[in-house]
XYZ file of C-alpha atoms in Angstrom:
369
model
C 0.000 0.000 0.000
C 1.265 3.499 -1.145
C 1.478 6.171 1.715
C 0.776 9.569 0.777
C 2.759 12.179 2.709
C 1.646 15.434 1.579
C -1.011 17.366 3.951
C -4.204 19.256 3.278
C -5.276 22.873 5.427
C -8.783 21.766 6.308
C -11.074 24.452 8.390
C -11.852 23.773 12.056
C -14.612 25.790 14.053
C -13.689 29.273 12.878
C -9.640 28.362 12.935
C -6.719 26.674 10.424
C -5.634 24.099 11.093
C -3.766 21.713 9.098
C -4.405 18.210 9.921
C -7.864 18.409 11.829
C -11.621 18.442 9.957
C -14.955 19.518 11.444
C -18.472 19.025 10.388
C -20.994 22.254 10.386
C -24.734 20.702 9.997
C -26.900 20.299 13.106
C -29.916 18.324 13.169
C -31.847 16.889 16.028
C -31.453 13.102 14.854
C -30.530 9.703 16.727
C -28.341 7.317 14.970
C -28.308 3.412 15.043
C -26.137 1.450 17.013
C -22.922 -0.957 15.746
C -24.304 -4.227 17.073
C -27.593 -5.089 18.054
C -27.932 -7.840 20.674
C -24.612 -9.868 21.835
C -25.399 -12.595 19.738
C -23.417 -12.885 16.120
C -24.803 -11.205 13.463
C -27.715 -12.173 10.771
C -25.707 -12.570 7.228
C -27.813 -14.030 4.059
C -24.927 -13.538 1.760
C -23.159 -16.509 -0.227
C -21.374 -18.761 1.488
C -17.253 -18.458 0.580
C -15.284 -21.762 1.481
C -11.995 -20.651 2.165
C -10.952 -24.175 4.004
C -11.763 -27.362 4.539
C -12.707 -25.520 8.203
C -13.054 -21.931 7.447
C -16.449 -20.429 5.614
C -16.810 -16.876 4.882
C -19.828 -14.209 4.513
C -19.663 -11.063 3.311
C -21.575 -8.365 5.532
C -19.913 -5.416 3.766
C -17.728 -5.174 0.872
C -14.287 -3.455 0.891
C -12.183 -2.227 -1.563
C -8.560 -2.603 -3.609
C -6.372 -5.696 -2.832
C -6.205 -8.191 -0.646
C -2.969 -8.866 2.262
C -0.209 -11.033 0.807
C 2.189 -13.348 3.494
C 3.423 -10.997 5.554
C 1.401 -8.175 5.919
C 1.114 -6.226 8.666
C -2.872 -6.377 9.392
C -4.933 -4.153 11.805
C -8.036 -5.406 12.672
C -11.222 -5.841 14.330
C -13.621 -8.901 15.440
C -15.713 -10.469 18.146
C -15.660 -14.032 18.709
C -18.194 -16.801 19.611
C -18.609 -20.115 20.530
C -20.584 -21.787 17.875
C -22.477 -24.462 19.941
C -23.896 -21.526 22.871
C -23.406 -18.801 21.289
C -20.916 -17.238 24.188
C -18.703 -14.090 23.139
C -15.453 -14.866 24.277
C -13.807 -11.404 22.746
C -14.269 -7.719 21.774
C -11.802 -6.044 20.404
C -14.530 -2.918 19.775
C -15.499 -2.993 23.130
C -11.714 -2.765 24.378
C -10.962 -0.070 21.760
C -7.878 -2.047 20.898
C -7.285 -3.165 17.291
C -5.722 -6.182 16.647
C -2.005 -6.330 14.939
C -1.640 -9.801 12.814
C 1.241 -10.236 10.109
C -0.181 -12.911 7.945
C 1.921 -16.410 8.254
C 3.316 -15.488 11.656
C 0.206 -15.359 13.042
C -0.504 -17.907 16.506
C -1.436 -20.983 16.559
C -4.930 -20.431 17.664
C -5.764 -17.897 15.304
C -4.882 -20.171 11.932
C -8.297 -19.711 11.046
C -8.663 -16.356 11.490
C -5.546 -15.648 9.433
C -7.274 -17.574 6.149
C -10.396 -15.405 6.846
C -7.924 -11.989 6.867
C -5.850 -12.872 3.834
C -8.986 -13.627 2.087
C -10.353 -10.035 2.486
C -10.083 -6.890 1.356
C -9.358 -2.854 3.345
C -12.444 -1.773 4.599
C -14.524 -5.604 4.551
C -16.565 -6.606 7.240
C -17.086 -10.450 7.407
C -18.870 -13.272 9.108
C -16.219 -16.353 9.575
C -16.629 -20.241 10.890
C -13.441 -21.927 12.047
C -13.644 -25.547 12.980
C -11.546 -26.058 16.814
C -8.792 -27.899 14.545
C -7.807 -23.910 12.869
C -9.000 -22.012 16.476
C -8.161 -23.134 20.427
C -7.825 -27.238 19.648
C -9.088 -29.935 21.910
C -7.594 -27.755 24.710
C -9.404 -25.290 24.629
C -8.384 -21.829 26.869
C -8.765 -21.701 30.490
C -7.371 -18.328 30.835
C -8.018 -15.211 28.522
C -9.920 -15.663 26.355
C -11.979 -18.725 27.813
C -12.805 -21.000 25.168
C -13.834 -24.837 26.154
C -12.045 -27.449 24.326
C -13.416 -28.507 20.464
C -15.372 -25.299 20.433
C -16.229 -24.216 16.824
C -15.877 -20.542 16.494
C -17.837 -17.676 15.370
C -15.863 -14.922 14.193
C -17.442 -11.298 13.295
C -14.085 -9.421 11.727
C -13.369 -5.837 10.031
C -10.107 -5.265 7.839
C -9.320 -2.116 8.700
C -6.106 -2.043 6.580
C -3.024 -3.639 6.092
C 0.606 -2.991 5.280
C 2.710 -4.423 3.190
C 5.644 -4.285 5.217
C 9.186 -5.361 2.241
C 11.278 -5.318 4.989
C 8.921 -7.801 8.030
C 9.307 -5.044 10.162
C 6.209 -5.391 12.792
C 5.187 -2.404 15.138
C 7.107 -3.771 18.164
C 10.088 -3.601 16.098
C 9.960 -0.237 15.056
C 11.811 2.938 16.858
C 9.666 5.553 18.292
C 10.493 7.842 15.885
C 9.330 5.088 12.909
C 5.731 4.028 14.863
C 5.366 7.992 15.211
C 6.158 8.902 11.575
C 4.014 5.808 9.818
C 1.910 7.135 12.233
C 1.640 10.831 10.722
C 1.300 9.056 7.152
C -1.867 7.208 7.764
C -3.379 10.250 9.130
C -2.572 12.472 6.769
C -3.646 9.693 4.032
C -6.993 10.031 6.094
C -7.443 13.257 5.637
C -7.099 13.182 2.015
C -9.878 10.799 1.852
C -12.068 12.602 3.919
C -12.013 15.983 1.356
C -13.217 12.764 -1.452
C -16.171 11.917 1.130
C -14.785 8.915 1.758
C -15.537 8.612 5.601
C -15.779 4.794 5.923
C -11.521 4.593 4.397
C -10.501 7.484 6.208
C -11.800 6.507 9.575
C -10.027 2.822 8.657
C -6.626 5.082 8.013
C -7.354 7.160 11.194
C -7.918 4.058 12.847
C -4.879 2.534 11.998
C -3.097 5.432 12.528
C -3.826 4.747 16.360
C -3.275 1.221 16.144
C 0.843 2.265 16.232
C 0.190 4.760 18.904
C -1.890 2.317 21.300
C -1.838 2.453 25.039
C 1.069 0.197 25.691
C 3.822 2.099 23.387
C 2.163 5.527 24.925
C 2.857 4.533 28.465
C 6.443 4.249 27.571
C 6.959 7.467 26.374
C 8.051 10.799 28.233
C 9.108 14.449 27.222
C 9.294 15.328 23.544
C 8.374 11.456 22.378
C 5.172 11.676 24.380
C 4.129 15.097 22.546
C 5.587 14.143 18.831
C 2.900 10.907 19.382
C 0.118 12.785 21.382
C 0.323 15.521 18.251
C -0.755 12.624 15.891
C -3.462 10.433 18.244
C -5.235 13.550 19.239
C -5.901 15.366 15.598
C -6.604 11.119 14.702
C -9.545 10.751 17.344
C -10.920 14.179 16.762
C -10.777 13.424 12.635
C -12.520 9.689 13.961
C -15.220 11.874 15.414
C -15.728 14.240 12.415
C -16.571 11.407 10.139
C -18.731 9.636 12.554
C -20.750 12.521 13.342
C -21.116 12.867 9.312
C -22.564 9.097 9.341
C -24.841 10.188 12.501
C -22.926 7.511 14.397
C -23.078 9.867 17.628
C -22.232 7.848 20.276
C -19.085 6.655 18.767
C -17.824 10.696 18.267
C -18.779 10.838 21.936
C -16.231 8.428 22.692
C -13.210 9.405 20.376
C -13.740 13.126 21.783
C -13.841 11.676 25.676
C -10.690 9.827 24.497
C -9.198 13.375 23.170
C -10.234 14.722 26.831
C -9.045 12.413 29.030
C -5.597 13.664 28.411
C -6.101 17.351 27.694
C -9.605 18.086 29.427
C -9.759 21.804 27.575
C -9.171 20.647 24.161
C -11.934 23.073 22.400
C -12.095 20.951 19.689
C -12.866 17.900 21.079
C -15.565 20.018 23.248
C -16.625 21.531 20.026
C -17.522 18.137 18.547
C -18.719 16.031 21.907
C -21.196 18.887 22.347
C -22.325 18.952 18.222
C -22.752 14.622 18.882
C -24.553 15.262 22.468
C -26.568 17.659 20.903
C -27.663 15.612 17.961
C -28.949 13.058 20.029
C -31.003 15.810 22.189
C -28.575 15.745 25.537
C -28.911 19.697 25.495
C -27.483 19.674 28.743
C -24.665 18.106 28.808
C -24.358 19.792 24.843
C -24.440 23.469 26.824
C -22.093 22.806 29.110
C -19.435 21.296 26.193
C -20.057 24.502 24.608
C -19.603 26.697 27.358
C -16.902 25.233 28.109
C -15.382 24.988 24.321
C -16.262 29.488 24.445
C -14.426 29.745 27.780
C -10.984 29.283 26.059
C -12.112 30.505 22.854
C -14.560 32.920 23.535
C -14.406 34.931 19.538
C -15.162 31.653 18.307
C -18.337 32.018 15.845
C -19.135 28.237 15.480
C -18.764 27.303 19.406
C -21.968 30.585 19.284
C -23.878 29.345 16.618
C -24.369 26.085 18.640
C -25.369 27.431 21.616
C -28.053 29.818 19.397
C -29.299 26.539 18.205
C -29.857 24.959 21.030
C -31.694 28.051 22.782
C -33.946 28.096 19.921
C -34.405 24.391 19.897
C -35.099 24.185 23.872
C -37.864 27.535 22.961
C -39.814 25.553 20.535
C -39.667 22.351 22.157
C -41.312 24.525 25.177
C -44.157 26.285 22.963
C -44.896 22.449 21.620
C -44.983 21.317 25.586
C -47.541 24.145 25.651
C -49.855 23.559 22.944
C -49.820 20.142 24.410
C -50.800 20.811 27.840
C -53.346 23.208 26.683
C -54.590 20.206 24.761
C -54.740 17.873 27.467
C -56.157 20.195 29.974
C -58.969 22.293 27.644
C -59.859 25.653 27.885
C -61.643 27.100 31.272
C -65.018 26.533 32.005
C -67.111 29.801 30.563
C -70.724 30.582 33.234
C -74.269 30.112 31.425
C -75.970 32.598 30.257
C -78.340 34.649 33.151
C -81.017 33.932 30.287
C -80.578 30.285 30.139
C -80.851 30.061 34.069
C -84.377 32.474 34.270
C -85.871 29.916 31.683
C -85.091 26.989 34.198
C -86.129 28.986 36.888
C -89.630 29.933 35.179
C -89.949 25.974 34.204
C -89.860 24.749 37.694
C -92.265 27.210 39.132
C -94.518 26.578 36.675
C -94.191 22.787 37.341
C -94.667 23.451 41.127
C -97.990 25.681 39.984
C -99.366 22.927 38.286
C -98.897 20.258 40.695
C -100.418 22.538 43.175
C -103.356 23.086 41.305
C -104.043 19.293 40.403
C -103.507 18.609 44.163
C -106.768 21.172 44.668
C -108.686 19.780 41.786
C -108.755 16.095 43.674
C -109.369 17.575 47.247
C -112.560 19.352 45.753
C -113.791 16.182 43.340
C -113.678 13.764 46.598
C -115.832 16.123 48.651
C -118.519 16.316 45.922
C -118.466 12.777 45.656
């Protein structure tokens, strides 16, 4: 895979900025969730053999080539136990893509390395190992627990893959190399984003982290730690701009938290949780990104706009509440008319006068009988 190191000036909330991206629209919409249930997903899609044990679906179609022996992989799944159905793993849950060079790949995860070499950047697949290409008649009492003989269920994304000429894997690399492949991958994202293509650059983005994940970041201090924080920060935010593009909202929640856990007044990445928490209709905790996000950058137009739009929103969601309790509760009784109540009054006497007078009538027909 070619790398593309040139960079593109891309506008961010009223500022320039050079390797960051914001979206302006905002719409009161909810989005849909990755996975529904815990259970692996529904595929109708042709069945692929791949292997004597290994069967592939296709839930969503990638793009360009597919990983030769010895590519560097990054990667997604979840994993299953095909007989009850138990997920064993998450690496989407754990935020933690998975690094696999294809034919040094463990034992266990044979099978998984014929599904990845089978695929293509971007694909999203359904697999089914047999035990003999996944955990054996072991099985894995530690982590992950699998029992022994247990077919698997694999649900796996491609996110990208390089192919490395020289074997070099991430733990082999220098700082400075990680860091600087790194900056590549981003900067390839951000070329794909000004083409629309969100889906490949959040897999470049994505990948991008994958050589800056938590265990290399813990070992570095001083001017390493702010060379690699200056790529994974601008990488989560860009994550977030595209998501919040395909109304995936929570997921931009959680790339900007990421951004904020290590510099809590990052205005961008309060610029962009409060545009996600406010498409969903958390106007709240939308206000107080916002405020917060015009506290260090108080000329900022954008960071103003937003809070305009959610006054107006919170207005006429109040004159709706309104018209709806007026609804439910109807207007005030009005009084009667005085005229209406003489005519009852004039009914009744007359009643009384009648039954008065029959009364008589009676009294005097019995005596002259």
């Amino acid at each position: 895979m070619i790398l593309n190191t040139c960079s593109y000036p891309v506008l961010i909330a009223g500022q320039e900025d050079e390797n960051e991206i914001v979206t302006e629209n905002a719409a009161f919409v909810h989005g849909d969730p990755p996975q529904v249930g815990d259970g692996p997903p529904k595929v109708d899609s042709e069945v692929e053999v791949l292997h004597e044990k290994v069967t592939k679906q296709i839930i969503k179609e990638g793009h360009g080539q597919k990983p030769s022996k010895y590519s560097t992989c990054f990667l997604h799944y979840r994993a299953w136990t095909e007989s009850t159905q138990h997920k064993f793993e998450d690496t989407w849950h754990e935020q933690r893509p998975i690094e696999m060079i294809i034919g040094k790949e463990k034992k266990e995860m044979a099978g998984l390395a014929i599904g990845v070499s089978n695929m293509k950047a971007g694909e999203r697949a359904l697999l089914h190992v047999g035990s003999e290409l996944g955990y054996g008649k072991e099985g894995s009492f530690s982590f992950p627990n699998v029992p022994p003989s247990a077919d698997i269920i694999y649900e796996i994304e491609l996110i990208g893959f390089d192919e490395t000429k020289e074997g070099k894997a991430r733990g082999d690399m220098t700082a400075e190399e990680r860091i600087g492949v790194a900056d590549r991958r981003k900067m390839d994202g951000n070329a794909l984003f000004k083409e629309e293509k969100l889906e490949e650059a959040m897999q470049q983005y994505e990948m991008a982290v994958a050589y800056l994940g938590d265990d290399f970041m813990f070992q570095l201090f001083g001017k390493y730690r702010d060379m690699a924080l200056a790529v994974k920060n601008p990488c989560h935010l860009n994550m977030a701009a595209c998501l919040i593009k395909l109304k995936r909202y929570e997921e931009a929640i959680g790339q900007c938290s990421i951004v904020l856990g290590e510099d809590e007044n990052n205005v961008k990445a309060l610029f962009r949780r409060g545009k996600a928490r406010a498409e969903l209709g958390q106007t709240d905790a939308a206000r107080e990104d916002f405020q917060k996000a015009r506290k260090y950058a108080p000329e900022d137009k954008a960071i103003a706009r937003e809070l305009r739009l959610i006054a107006q929103h919170e207005k006429a969601v109040y004159q709706k509440q309104k018209e709806i309790y007026k609804g439910i509760f109807g207007p005030p009784p009005q009084p009667k008319p005085r005229q209406n109540r003489l005519w009852q009054c004039l009914i009744i006497m007359w009643q009384w006068l009648l039954s008065i007078f029959y009364r008589l009538f009676k009294r005097e027909r019995h005596k002259s009988d």
